[in-house]
JSON list of C-alpha atoms in Angstrom, two decimals:
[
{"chain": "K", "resi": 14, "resn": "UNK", "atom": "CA", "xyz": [146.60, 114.59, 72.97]},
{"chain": "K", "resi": 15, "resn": "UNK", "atom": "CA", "xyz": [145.18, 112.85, 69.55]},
{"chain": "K", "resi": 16, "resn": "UNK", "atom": "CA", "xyz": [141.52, 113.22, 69.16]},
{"chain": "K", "resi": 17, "resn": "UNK", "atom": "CA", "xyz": [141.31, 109.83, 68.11]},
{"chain": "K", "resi": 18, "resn": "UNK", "atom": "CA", "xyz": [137.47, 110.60, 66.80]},
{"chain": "K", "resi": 19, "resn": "UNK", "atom": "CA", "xyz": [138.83, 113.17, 64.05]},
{"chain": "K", "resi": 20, "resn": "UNK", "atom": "CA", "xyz": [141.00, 110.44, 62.55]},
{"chain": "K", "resi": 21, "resn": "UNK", "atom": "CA", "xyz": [140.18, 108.30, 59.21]},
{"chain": "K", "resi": 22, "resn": "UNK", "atom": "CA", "xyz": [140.85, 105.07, 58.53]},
{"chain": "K", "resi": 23, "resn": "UNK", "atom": "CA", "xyz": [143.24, 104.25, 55.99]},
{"chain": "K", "resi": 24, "resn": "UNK", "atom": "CA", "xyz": [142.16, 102.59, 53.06]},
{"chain": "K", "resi": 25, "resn": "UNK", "atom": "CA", "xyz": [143.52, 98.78, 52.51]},
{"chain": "K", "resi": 26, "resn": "UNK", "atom": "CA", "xyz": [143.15, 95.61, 50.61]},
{"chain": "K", "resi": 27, "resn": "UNK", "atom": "CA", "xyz": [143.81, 92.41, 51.73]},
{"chain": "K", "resi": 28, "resn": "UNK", "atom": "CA", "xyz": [144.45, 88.61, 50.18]},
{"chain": "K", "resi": 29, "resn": "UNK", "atom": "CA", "xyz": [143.74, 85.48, 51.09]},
{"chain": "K", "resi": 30, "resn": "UNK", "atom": "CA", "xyz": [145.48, 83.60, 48.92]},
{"chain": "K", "resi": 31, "resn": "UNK", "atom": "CA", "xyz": [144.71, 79.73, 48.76]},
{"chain": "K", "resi": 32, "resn": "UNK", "atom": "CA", "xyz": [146.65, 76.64, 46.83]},
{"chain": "K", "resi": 33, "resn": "UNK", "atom": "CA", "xyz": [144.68, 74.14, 45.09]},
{"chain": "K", "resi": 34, "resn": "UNK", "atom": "CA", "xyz": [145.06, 72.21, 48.37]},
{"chain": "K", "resi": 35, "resn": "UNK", "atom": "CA", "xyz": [143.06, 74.86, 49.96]},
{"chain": "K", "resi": 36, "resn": "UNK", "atom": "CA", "xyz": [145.77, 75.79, 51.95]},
{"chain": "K", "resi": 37, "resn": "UNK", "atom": "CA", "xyz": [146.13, 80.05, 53.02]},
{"chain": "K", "resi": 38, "resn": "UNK", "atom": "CA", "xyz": [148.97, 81.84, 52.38]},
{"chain": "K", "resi": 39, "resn": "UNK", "atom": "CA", "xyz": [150.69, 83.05, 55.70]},
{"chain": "K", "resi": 40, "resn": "UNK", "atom": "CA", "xyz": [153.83, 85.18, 56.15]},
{"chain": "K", "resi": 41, "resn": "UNK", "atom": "CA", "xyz": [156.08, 86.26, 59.18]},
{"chain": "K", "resi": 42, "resn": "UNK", "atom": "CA", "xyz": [156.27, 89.83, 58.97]},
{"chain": "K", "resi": 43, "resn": "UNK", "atom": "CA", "xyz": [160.04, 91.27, 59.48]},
{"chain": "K", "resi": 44, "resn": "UNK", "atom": "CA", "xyz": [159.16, 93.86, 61.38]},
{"chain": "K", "resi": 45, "resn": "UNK", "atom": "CA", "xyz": [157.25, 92.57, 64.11]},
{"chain": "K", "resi": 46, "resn": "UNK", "atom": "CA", "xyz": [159.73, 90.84, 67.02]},
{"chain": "K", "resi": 47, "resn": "UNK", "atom": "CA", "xyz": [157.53, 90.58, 69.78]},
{"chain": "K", "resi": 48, "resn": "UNK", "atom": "CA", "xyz": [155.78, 87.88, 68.89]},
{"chain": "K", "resi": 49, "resn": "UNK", "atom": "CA", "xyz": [154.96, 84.57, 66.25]},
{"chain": "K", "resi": 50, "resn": "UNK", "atom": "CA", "xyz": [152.64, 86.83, 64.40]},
{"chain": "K", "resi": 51, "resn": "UNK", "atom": "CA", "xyz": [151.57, 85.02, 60.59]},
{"chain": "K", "resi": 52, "resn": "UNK", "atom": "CA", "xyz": [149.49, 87.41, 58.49]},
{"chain": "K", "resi": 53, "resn": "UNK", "atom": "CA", "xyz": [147.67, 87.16, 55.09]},
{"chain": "K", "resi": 54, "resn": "UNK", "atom": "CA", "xyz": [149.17, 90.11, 52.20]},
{"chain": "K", "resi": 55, "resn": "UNK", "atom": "CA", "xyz": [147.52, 93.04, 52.52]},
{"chain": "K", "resi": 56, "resn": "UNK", "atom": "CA", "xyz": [148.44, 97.08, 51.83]},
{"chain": "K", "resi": 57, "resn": "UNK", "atom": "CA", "xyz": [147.52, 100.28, 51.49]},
{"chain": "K", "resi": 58, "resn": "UNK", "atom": "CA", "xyz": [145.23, 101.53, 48.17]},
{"chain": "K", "resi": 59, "resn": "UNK", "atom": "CA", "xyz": [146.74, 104.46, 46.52]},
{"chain": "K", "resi": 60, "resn": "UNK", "atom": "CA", "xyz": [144.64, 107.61, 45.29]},
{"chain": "K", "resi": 61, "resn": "UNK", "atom": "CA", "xyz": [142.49, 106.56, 42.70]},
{"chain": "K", "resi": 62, "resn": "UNK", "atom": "CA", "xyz": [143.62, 103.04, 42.09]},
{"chain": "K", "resi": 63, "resn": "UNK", "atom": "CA", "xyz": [141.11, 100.14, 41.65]},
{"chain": "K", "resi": 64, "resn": "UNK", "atom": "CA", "xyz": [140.79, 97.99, 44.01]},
{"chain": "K", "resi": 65, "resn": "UNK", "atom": "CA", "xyz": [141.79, 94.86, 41.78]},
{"chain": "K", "resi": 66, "resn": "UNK", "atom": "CA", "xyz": [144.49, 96.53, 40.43]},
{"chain": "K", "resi": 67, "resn": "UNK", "atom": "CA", "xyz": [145.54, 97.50, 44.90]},
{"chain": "K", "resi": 68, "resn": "UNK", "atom": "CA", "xyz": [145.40, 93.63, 45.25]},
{"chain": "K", "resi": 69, "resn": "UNK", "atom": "CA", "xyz": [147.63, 92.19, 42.67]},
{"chain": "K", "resi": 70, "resn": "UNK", "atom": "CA", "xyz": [150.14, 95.25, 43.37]},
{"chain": "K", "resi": 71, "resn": "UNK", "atom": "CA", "xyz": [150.21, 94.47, 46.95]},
{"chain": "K", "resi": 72, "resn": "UNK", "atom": "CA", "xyz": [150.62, 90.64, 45.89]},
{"chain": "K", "resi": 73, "resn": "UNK", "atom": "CA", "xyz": [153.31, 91.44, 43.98]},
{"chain": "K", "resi": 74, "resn": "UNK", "atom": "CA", "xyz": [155.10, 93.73, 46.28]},
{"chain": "K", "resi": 75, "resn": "UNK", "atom": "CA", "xyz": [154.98, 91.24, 49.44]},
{"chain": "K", "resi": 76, "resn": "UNK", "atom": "CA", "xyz": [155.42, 87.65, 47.61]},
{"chain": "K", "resi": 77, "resn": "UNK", "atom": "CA", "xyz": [156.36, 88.41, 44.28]},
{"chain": "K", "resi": 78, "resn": "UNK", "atom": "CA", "xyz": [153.38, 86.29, 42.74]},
{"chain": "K", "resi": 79, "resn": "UNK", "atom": "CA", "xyz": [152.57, 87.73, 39.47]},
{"chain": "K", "resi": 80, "resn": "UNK", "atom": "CA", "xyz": [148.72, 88.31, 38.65]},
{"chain": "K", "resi": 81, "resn": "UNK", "atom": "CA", "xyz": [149.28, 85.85, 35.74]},
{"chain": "K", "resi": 82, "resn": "UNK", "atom": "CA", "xyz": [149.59, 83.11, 38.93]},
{"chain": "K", "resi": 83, "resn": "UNK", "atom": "CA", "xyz": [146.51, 83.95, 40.47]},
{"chain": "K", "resi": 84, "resn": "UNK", "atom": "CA", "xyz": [142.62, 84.17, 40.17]},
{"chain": "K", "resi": 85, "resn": "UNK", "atom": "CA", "xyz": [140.45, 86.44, 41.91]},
{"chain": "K", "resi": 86, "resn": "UNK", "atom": "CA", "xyz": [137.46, 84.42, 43.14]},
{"chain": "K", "resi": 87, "resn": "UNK", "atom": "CA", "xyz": [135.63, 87.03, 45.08]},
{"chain": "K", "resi": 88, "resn": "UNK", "atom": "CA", "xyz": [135.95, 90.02, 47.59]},
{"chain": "K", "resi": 89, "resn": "UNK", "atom": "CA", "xyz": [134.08, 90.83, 50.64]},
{"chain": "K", "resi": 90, "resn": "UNK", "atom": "CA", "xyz": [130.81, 92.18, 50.48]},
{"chain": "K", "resi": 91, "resn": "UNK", "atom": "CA", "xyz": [131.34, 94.77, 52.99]},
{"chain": "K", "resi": 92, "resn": "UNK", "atom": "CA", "xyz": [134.42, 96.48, 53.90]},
{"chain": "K", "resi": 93, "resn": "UNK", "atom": "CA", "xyz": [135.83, 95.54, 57.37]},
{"chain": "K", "resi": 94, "resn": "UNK", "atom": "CA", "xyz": [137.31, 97.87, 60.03]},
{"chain": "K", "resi": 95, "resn": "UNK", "atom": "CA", "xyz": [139.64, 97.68, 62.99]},
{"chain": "K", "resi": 96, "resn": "UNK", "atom": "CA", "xyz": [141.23, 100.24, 65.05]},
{"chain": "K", "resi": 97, "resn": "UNK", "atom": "CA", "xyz": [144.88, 100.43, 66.30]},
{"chain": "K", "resi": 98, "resn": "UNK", "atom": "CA", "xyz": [145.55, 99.41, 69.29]},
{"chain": "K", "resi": 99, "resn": "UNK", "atom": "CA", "xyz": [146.99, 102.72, 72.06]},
{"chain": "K", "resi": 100, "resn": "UNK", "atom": "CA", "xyz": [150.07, 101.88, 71.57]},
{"chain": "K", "resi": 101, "resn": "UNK", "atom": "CA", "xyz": [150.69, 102.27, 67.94]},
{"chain": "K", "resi": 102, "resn": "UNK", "atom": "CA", "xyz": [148.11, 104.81, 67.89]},
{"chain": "K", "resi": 103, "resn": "UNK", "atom": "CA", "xyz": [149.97, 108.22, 66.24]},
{"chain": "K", "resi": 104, "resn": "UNK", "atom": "CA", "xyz": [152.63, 105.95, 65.50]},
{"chain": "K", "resi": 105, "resn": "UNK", "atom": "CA", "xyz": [152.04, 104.37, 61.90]},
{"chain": "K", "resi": 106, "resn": "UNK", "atom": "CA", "xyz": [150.84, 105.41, 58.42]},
{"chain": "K", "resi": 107, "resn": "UNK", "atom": "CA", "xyz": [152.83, 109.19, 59.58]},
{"chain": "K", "resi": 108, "resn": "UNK", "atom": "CA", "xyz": [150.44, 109.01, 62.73]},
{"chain": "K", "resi": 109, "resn": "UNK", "atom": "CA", "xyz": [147.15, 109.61, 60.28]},
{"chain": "K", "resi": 110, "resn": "UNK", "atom": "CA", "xyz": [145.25, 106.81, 60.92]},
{"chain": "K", "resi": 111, "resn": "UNK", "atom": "CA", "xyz": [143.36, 105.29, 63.30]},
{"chain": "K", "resi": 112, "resn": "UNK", "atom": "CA", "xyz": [143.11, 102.19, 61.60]},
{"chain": "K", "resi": 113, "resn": "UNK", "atom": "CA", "xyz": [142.41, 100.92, 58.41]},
{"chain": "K", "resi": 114, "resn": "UNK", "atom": "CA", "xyz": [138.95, 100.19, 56.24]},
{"chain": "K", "resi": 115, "resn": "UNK", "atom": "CA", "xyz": [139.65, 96.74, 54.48]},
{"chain": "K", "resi": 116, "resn": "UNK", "atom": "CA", "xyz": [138.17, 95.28, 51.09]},
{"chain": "K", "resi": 117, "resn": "UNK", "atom": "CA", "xyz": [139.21, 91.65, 51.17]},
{"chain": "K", "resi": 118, "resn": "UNK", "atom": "CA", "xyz": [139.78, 88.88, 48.23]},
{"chain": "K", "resi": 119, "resn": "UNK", "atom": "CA", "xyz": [140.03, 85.75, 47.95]},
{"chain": "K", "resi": 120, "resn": "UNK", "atom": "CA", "xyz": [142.07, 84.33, 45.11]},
{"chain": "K", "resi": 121, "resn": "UNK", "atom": "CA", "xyz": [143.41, 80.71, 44.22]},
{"chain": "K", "resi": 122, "resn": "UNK", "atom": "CA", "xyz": [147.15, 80.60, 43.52]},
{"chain": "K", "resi": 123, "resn": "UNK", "atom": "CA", "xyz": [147.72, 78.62, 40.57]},
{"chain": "K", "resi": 124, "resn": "UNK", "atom": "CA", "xyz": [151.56, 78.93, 40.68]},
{"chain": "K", "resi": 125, "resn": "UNK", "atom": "CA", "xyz": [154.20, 76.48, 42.06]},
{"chain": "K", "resi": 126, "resn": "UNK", "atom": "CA", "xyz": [156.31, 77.50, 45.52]},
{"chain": "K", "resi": 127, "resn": "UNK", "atom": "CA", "xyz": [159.15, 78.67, 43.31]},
{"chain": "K", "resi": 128, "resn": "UNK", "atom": "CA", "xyz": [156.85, 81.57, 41.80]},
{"chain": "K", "resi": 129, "resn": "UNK", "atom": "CA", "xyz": [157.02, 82.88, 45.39]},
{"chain": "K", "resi": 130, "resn": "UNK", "atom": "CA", "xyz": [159.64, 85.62, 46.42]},
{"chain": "K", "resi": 131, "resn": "UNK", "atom": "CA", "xyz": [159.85, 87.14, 49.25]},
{"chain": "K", "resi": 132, "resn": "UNK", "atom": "CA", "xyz": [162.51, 89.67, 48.42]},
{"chain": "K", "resi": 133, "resn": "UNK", "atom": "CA", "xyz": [161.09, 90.85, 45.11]},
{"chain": "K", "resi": 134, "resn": "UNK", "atom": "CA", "xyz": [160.36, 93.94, 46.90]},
{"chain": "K", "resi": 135, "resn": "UNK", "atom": "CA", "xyz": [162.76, 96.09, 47.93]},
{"chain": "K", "resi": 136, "resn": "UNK", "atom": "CA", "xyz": [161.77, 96.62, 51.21]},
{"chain": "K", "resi": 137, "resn": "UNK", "atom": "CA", "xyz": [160.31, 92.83, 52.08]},
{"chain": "K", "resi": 138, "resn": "UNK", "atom": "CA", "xyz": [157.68, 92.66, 54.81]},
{"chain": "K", "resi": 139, "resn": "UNK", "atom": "CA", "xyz": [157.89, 88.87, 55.53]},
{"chain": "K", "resi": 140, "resn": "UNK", "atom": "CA", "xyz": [160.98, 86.82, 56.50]},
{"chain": "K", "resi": 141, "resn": "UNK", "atom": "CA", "xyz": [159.49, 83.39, 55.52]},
{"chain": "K", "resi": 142, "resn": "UNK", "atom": "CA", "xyz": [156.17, 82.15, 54.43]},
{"chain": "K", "resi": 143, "resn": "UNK", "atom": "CA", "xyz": [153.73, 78.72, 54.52]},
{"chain": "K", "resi": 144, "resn": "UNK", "atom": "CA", "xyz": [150.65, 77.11, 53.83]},
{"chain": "K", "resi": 145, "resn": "UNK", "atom": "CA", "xyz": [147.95, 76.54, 56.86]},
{"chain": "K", "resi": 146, "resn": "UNK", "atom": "CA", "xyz": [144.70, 75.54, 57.17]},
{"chain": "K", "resi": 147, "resn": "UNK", "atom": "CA", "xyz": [142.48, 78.58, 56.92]},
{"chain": "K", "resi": 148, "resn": "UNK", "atom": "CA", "xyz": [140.82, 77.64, 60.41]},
{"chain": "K", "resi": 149, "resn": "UNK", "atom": "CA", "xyz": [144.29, 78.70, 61.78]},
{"chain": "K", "resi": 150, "resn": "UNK", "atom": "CA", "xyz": [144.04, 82.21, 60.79]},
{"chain": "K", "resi": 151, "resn": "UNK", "atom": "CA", "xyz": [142.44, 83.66, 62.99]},
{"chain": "K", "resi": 152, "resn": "UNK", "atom": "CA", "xyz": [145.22, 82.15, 65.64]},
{"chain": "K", "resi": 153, "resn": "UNK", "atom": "CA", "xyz": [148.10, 83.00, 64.15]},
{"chain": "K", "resi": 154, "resn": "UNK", "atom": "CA", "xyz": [147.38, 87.13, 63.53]},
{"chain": "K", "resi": 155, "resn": "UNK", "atom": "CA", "xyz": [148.50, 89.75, 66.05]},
{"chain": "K", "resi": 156, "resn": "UNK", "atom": "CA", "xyz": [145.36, 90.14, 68.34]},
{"chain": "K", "resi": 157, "resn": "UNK", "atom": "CA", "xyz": [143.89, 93.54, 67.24]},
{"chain": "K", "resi": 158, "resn": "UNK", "atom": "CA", "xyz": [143.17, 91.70, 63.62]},
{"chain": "K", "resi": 159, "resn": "UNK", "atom": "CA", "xyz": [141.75, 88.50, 64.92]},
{"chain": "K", "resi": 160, "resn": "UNK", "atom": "CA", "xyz": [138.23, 89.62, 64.61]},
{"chain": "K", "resi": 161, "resn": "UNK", "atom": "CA", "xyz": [139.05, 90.92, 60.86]},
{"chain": "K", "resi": 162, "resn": "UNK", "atom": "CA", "xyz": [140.04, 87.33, 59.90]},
{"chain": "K", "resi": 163, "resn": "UNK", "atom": "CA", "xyz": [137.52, 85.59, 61.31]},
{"chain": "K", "resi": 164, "resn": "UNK", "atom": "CA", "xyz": [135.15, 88.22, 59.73]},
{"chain": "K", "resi": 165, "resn": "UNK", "atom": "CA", "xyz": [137.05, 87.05, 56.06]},
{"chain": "K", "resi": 166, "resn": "UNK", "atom": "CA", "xyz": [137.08, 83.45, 56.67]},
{"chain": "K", "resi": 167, "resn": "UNK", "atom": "CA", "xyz": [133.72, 82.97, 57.48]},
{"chain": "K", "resi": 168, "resn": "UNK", "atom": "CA", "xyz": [132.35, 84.86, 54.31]},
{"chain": "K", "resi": 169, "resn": "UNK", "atom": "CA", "xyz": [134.68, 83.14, 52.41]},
{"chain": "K", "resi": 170, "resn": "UNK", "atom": "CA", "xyz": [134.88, 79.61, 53.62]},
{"chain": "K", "resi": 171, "resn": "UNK", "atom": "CA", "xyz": [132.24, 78.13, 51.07]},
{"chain": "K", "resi": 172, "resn": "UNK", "atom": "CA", "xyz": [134.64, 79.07, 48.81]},
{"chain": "K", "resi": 173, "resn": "UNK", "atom": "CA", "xyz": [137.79, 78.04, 49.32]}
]
């Protein structure tokens, strides 16, 4: 039995990225078949790497924008939380975590559709991508997240 109270939370950045339409950035993770589930880029932060520096990696890695295609606007004042839900509980991140501990950003994509690519990874997380309005976010996300993305767009609404 996990004693779910002795368990950290793994540090993560996340990305909402928005077009000069205002438009977020959504993609369909690959790895998720049980449901329509659209999610902003987001990742782990490695031992002693800045959290800037965690963003555009992760952006990179899961879209294949380069930083020179995007500016960083701002990040959330506060880091946001969320636990996993029971069932994947012990089960990702090596069984570790019990969640993760989030520093959003928001950042304007200044690129064209082409500078996108999903496979510049080698292990892609989404299948295909689009542009929504941000009020859709929180809709779109597997349910354990939603209150994480309402959490991001409200803070950073005025700015988008």
């Amino acid at each position: 039995m996990m004693d779910i109270s002795k368990m950290q939370y793994r540090p993560c950045v996340g990305i909402m990225l928005v077009n000069a339409a205002g438009k977020a950035f959504v993609g369909k993770r690959i790895d998720n078949r049980e449901g329509d589930w659209w999610q902003m880029p987001q990742g782990g932060v490695d031992d002693g790497e800045d959290l800037r520096e965690a963003v555009l990696r992760e952006l990179w890695e899961e879209t294949g924008v380069k930083d020179d295609n995007v500016q960083i606007l701002a990040q959330t004042r506060e880091e946001v939380f969320y636990d996993l839900p029971e069932e994947l509980m012990g089960k990702l991140w090596g069984g570790k975590y019990r969640g993760q501990r989030q520093h959003w950003f928001l950042a304007r994509f200044i690129g064209t559709d082409e500078d996108i690519d999903l496979k510049a990874h080698k292990s892609p997380e989404f299948c295909e991508f689009r542009w929504i309005d941000p009020e859709l976010l929180p809709d779109l996300i597997v349910p354990f997240k939603k209150r994480i993305y309402r959490t991001v767009l409200d803070e950073f609404r005025p700015l988008i």
